[in-house]
XYZ file of C-alpha atoms in Angstrom:
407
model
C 28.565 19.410 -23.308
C 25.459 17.872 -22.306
C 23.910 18.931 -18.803
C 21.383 16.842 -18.676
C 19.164 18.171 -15.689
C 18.691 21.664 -17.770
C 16.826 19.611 -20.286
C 12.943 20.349 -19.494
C 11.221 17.482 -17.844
C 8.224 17.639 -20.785
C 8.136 18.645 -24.374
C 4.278 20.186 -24.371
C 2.567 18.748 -27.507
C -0.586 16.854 -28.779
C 1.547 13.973 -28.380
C -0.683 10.579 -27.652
C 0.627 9.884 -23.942
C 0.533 7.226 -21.545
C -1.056 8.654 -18.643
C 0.960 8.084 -15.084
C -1.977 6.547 -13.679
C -2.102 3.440 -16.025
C -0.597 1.808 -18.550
C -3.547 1.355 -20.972
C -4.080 5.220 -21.083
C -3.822 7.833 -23.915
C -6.009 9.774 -26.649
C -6.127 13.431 -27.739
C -9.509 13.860 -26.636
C -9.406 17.495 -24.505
C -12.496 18.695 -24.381
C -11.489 22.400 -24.961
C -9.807 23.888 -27.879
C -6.249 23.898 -27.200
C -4.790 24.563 -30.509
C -1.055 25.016 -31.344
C -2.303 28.053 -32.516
C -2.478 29.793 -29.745
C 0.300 28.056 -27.884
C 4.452 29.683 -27.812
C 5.929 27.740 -29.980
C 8.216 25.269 -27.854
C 10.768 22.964 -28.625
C 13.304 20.889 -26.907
C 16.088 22.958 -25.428
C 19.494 22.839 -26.811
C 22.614 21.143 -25.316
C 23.852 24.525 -22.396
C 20.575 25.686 -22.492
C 18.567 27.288 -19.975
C 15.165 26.001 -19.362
C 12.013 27.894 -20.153
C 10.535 28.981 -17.194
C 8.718 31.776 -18.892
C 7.117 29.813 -22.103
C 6.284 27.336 -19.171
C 4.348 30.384 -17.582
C 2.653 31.596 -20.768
C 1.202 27.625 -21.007
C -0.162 27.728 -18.222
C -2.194 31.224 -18.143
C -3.324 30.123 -21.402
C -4.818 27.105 -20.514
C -6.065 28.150 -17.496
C -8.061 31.229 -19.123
C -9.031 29.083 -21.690
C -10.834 26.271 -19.036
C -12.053 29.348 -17.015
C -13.997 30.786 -19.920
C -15.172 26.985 -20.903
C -16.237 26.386 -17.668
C -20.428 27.206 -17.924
C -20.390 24.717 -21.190
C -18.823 22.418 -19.229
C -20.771 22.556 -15.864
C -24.144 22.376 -18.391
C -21.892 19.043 -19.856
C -21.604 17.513 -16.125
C -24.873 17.899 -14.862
C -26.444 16.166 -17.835
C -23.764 13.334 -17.118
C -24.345 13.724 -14.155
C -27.899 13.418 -14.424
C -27.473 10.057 -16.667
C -25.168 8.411 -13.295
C -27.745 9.072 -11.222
C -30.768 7.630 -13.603
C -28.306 4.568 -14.109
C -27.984 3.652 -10.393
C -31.697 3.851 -9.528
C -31.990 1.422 -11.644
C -29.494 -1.181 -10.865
C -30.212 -0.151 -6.890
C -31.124 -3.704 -6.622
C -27.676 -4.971 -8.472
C -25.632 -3.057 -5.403
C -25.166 0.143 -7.542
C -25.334 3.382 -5.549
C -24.546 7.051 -6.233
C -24.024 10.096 -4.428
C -25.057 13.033 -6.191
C -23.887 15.789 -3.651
C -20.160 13.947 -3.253
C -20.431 14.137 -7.265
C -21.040 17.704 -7.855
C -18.035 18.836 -5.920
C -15.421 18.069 -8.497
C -17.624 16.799 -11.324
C -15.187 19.415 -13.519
C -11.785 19.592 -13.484
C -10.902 22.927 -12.030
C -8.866 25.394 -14.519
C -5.618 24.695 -11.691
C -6.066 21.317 -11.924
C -6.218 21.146 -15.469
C -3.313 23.041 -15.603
C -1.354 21.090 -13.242
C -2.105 17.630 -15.233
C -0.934 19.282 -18.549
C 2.468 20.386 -16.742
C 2.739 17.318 -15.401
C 2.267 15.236 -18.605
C 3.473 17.027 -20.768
C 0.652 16.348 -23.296
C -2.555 18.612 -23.531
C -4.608 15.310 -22.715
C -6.812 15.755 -20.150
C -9.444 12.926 -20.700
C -11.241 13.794 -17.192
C -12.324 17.295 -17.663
C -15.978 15.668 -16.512
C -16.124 12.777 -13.967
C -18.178 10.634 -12.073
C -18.241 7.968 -9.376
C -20.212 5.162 -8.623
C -20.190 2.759 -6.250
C -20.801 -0.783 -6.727
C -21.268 -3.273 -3.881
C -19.024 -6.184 -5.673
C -16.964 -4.589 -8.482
C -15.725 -8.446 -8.921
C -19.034 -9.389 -10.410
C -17.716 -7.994 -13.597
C -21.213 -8.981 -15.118
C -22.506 -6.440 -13.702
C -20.525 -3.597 -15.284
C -20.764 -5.871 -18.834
C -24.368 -6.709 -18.696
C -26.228 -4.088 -16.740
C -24.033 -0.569 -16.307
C -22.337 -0.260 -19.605
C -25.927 -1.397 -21.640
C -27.922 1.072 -19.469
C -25.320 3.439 -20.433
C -25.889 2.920 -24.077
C -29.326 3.339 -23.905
C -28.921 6.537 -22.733
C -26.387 7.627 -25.493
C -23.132 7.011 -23.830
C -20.435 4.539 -25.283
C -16.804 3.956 -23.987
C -14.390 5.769 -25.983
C -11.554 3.988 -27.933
C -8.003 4.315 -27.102
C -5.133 3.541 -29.076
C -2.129 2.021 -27.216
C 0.914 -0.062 -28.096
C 0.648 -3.776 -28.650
C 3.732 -4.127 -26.449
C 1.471 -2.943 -23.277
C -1.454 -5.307 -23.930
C 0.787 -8.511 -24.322
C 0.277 -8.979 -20.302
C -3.213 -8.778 -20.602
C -3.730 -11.739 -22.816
C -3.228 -10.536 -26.153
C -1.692 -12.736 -28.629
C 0.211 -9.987 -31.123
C -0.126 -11.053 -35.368
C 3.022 -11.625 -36.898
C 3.162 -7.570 -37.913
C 2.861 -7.098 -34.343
C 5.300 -9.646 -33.163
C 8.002 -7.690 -35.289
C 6.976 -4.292 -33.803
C 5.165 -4.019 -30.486
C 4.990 -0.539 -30.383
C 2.393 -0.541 -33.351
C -0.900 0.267 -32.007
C -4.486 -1.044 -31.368
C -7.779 0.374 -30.270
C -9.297 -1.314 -27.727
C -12.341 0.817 -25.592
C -10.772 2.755 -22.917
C -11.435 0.774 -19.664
C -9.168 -0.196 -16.804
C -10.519 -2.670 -14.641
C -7.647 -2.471 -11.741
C -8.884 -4.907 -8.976
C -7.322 -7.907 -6.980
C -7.517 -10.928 -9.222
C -9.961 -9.558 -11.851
C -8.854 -11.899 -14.290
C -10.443 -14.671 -12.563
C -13.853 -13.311 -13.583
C -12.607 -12.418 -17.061
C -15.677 -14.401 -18.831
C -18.100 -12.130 -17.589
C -16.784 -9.511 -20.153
C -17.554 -8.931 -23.785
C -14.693 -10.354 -26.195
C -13.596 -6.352 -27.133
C -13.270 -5.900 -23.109
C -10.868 -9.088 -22.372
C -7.965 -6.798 -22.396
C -8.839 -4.216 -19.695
C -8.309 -6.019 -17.057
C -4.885 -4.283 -14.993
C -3.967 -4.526 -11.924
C -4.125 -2.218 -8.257
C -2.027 0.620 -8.122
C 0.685 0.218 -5.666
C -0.354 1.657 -3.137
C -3.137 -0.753 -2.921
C -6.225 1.673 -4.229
C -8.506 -0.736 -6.534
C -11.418 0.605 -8.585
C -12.449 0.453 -12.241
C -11.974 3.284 -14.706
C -13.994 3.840 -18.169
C -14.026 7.279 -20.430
C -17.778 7.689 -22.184
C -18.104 10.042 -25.290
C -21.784 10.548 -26.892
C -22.943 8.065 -29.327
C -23.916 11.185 -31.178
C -20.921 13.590 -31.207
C -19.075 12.490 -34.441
C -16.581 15.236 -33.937
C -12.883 14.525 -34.540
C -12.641 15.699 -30.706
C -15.359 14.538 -28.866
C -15.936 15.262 -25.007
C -14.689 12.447 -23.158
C -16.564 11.475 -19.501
C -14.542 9.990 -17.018
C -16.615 7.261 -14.661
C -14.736 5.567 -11.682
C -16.571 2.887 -9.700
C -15.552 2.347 -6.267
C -16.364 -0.117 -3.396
C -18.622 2.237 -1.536
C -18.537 5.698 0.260
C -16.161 4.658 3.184
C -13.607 4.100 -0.205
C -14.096 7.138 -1.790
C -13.444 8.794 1.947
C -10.147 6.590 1.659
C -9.384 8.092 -1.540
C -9.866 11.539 -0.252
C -7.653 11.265 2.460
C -5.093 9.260 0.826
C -4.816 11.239 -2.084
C -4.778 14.734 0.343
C -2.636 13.266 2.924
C -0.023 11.172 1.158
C -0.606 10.747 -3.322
C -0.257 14.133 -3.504
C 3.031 15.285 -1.429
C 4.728 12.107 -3.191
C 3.699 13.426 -6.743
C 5.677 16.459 -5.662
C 8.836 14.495 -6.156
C 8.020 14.542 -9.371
C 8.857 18.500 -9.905
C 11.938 18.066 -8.893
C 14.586 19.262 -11.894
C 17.143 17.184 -11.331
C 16.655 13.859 -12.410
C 18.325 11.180 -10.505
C 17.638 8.787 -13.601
C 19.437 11.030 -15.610
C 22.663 10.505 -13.942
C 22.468 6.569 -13.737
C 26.629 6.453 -12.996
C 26.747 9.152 -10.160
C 26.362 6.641 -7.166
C 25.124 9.954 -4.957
C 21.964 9.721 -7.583
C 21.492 6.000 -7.475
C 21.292 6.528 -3.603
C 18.864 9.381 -3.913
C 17.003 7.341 -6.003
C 17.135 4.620 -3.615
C 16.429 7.098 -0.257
C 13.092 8.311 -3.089
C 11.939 4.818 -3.173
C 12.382 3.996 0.414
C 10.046 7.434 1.340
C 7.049 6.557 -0.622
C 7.221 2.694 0.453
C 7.284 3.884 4.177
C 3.979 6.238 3.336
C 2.288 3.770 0.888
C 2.492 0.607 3.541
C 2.256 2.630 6.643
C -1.093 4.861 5.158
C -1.925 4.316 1.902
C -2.234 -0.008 1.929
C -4.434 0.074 5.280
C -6.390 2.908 4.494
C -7.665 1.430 1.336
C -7.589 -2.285 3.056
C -9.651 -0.727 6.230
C -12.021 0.962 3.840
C -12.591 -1.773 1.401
C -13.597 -4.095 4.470
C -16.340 -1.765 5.234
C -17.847 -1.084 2.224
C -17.525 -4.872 0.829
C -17.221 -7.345 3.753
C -19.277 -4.887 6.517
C -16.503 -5.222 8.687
C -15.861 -2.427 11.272
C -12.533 -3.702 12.824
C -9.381 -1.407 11.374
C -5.896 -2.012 11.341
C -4.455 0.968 13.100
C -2.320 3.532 11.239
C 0.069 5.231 13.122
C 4.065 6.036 12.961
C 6.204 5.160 16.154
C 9.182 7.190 17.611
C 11.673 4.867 15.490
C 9.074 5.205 12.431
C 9.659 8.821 12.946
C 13.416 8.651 13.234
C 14.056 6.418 10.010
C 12.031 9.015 8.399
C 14.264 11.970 8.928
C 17.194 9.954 7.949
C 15.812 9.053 4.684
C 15.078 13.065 3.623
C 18.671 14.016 5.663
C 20.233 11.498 3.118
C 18.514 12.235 0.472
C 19.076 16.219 0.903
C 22.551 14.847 1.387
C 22.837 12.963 -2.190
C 21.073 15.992 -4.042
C 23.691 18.894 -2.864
C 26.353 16.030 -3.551
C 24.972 15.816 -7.224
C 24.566 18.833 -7.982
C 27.805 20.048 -7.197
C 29.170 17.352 -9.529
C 27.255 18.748 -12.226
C 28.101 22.561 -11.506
C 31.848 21.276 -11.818
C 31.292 20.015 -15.242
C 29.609 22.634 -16.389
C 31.598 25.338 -14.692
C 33.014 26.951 -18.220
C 29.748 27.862 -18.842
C 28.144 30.909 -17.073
C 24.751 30.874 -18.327
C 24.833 27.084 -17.467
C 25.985 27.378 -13.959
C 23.255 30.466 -13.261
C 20.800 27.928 -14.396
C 22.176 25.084 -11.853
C 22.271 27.406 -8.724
C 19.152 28.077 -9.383
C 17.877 24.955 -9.762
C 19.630 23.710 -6.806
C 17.636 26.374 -4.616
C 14.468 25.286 -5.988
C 14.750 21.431 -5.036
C 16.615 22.105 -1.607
C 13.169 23.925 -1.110
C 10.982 21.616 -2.443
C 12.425 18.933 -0.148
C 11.849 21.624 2.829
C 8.137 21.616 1.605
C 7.442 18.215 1.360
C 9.168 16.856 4.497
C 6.838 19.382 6.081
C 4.115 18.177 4.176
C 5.045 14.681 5.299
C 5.607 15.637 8.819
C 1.724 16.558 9.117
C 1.025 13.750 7.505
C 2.349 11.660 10.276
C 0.791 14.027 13.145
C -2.655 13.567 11.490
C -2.659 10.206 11.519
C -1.495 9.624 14.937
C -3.904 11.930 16.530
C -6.868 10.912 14.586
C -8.689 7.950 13.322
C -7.411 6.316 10.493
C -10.635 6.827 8.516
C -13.691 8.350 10.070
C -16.772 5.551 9.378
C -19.593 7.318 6.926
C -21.967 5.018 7.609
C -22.510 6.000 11.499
């Protein structure tokens, strides 16, 4: 028998991953040395299995110790980078580049938690922005800026944009024409430099770019949040792993507020669906999962247009257009109501699911141990992130939207 929810929701490996935030994402470029050596030896669980809560707990003390111990090499690593942003935007101050060097330092490493957290969460030791940056750039559409004066001042300072290898079959919407090899198999791979240009109608200034950067053009994520991500290594580290240095470019300071809030407020109790064991997906003929799955969507479209698209839209106006009018964000008493039907139905469909799958695997003791458990743990992670959700909505209906920076 087959239960599928005990199967863990990652295989940890040095896998080449998609990451969840884009589609042209993936190398094996860490930064630390995360070895197999030094990692429990996991594999896939078997078919009435338990899951492996305690390997999973190993990983991550093992990671975490070894970031924590990495962490003055990599601090020396950020504030040279850091130093190199900052050199870059004097510069092209007249081209509407700008950068804030205090906002930088605050999370110019990725903390040994968060680290942690993305390689849980991807199942993939990948963490290609153990060192970032942010600019911000007046009109990210003038993509001749970024071709002809950020990424060349870049260079001359020893930074190049990293490659990344990544399925044919993902580039074909961005305006690659596949060979005939490639036509046959579009999972076959090809390195283009890692940049993600997700804006509103980017394409339209696709002639501004280099030839090797016509395929980075994406699109906004959808909760409307626009910017343009590249990963730098050194021109001079010819190591098989070489540090990767994450740059995001943003609208302007009232955006990167946006992004703070939205990501504190709303990106990251949504995510938390995520950690929930049983998989709806999974169970694609139990019509109580396809209406969890349904009540799932329904949640983060209420949060994304409600927050998330105005927040971004109100922000972007500021920093691009100088406009200080803001579309208010706020839930009404019917807002409210809807909301606590969706997570009452939803709680609903998950104790109705798992009690089909505790029937079917009810000859099997070690399975249904396994299943009650599990079943505690996501009737409490719904508690949590209704909660989480609930002061979502209070904050934003007792506060402005987004707090101006520039006054």
């Amino acid at each position: 028998m087959n239960i599928q929810l005990l199967t863990p929701k990652f295989n940890v490996s040095n896998n080449v991953e998609p990451s969840s935030n884009s589609t042209i994402r993936g190398s094996n470029h860490t930064g630390l040395n995360l070895n197999n050596s030094s990692m429990p030896n996991l594999q896939p669980l078997a078919k009435d299995t338990v899951s492996f809560g305690a390997a999973t707990n190993k990983i991550s003390d093992i990671v975490a110790n070894k970031v924590e111990k990495d962490l003055p090499r990599l601090n020396r690593i950020a504030t040279t980078y850091l130093d190199v942003l900052e050199a870059v935007a004097g510069k092209l101050k007249n081209e509407g580049v700008s950068f804030d060097r205090e906002y930088c330092e605050l999370n110019s490493v990725k903390s040994p938690d968060s680290y942690t957290s993305k390689i849980m969460r991807s199942g993939t030791f990948t963490v290609p922005d153990a060192i970032r940056g942010t600019m911000y750039l007046k009109d990210p559409y003038d993509l001749s800026i970024l071709n002809d004066k950020i990424l060349p001042e870049m260079k001359k300072r020893g930074y190049i944009l990293a490659n990344v290898e990544v399925p044919v079959g993902d580039l074909l919407g961005r305006g690659y024409i596949p060979n005939a090899a490639e036509s046959k198999n579009l999972n076959i791979t090809k390195k283009i430099p890692d940049l993600d240009i997700r804006l509103q109608d980017a394409s339209e200034n696709i002639n501004a770019l280099s030839p090797e950067l016509r395929y980075s053009i994406g699109k906004p994520q959808k909760s409307g949040y626009e910017d343009i991500q590249m990963r730098f290594v050194r021109e001079f580290d010819k190591s098989s792993n070489p540090m990767q240095h994450e740059l995001i470019i943003l609208f302007g300071p009232n955006y990167s507020m946006a992004k703070h809030i939205e990501s504190e407020k709303v990106y990251g109790n949504l995510r938390q669906f995520n950690e929930l064991r049983l998989d709806f997906h999974e169970l694609a003929d139990n019509p109580h999962a396809k209406k969890a799955n349904r009540y799932l969507d329904l949640i983060q479209q209420m949060f994304r247009g409600k927050i998330s698209e105005k927040l971004f839209l109100n922000a972007k106006n500021k920093d691009l257009y100088d406009l200080t009018e803001e579309i208010p964000i706020n839930f009404s008493k019917s807002d409210i109501q809807l909301f606590d039907s969706y997570f009452g139905g939803l709680r609903d469909r998950l104790n109705s699911c798992y009690k089909d799958v505790a029937a079917k695997a009810k000859s099997s003791g070690l399975a249904t141990k396994q299943i009650n458990s599990d079943a505690r743990h996501d009737r409490n992670l719904l508690t949590k992130i209704k909660d989480n959700l609930s002061e979502t909505i209070e904050y934003f209906n007792y506060n402005d939207s987004l707090k101006t920076v520039a006054e």
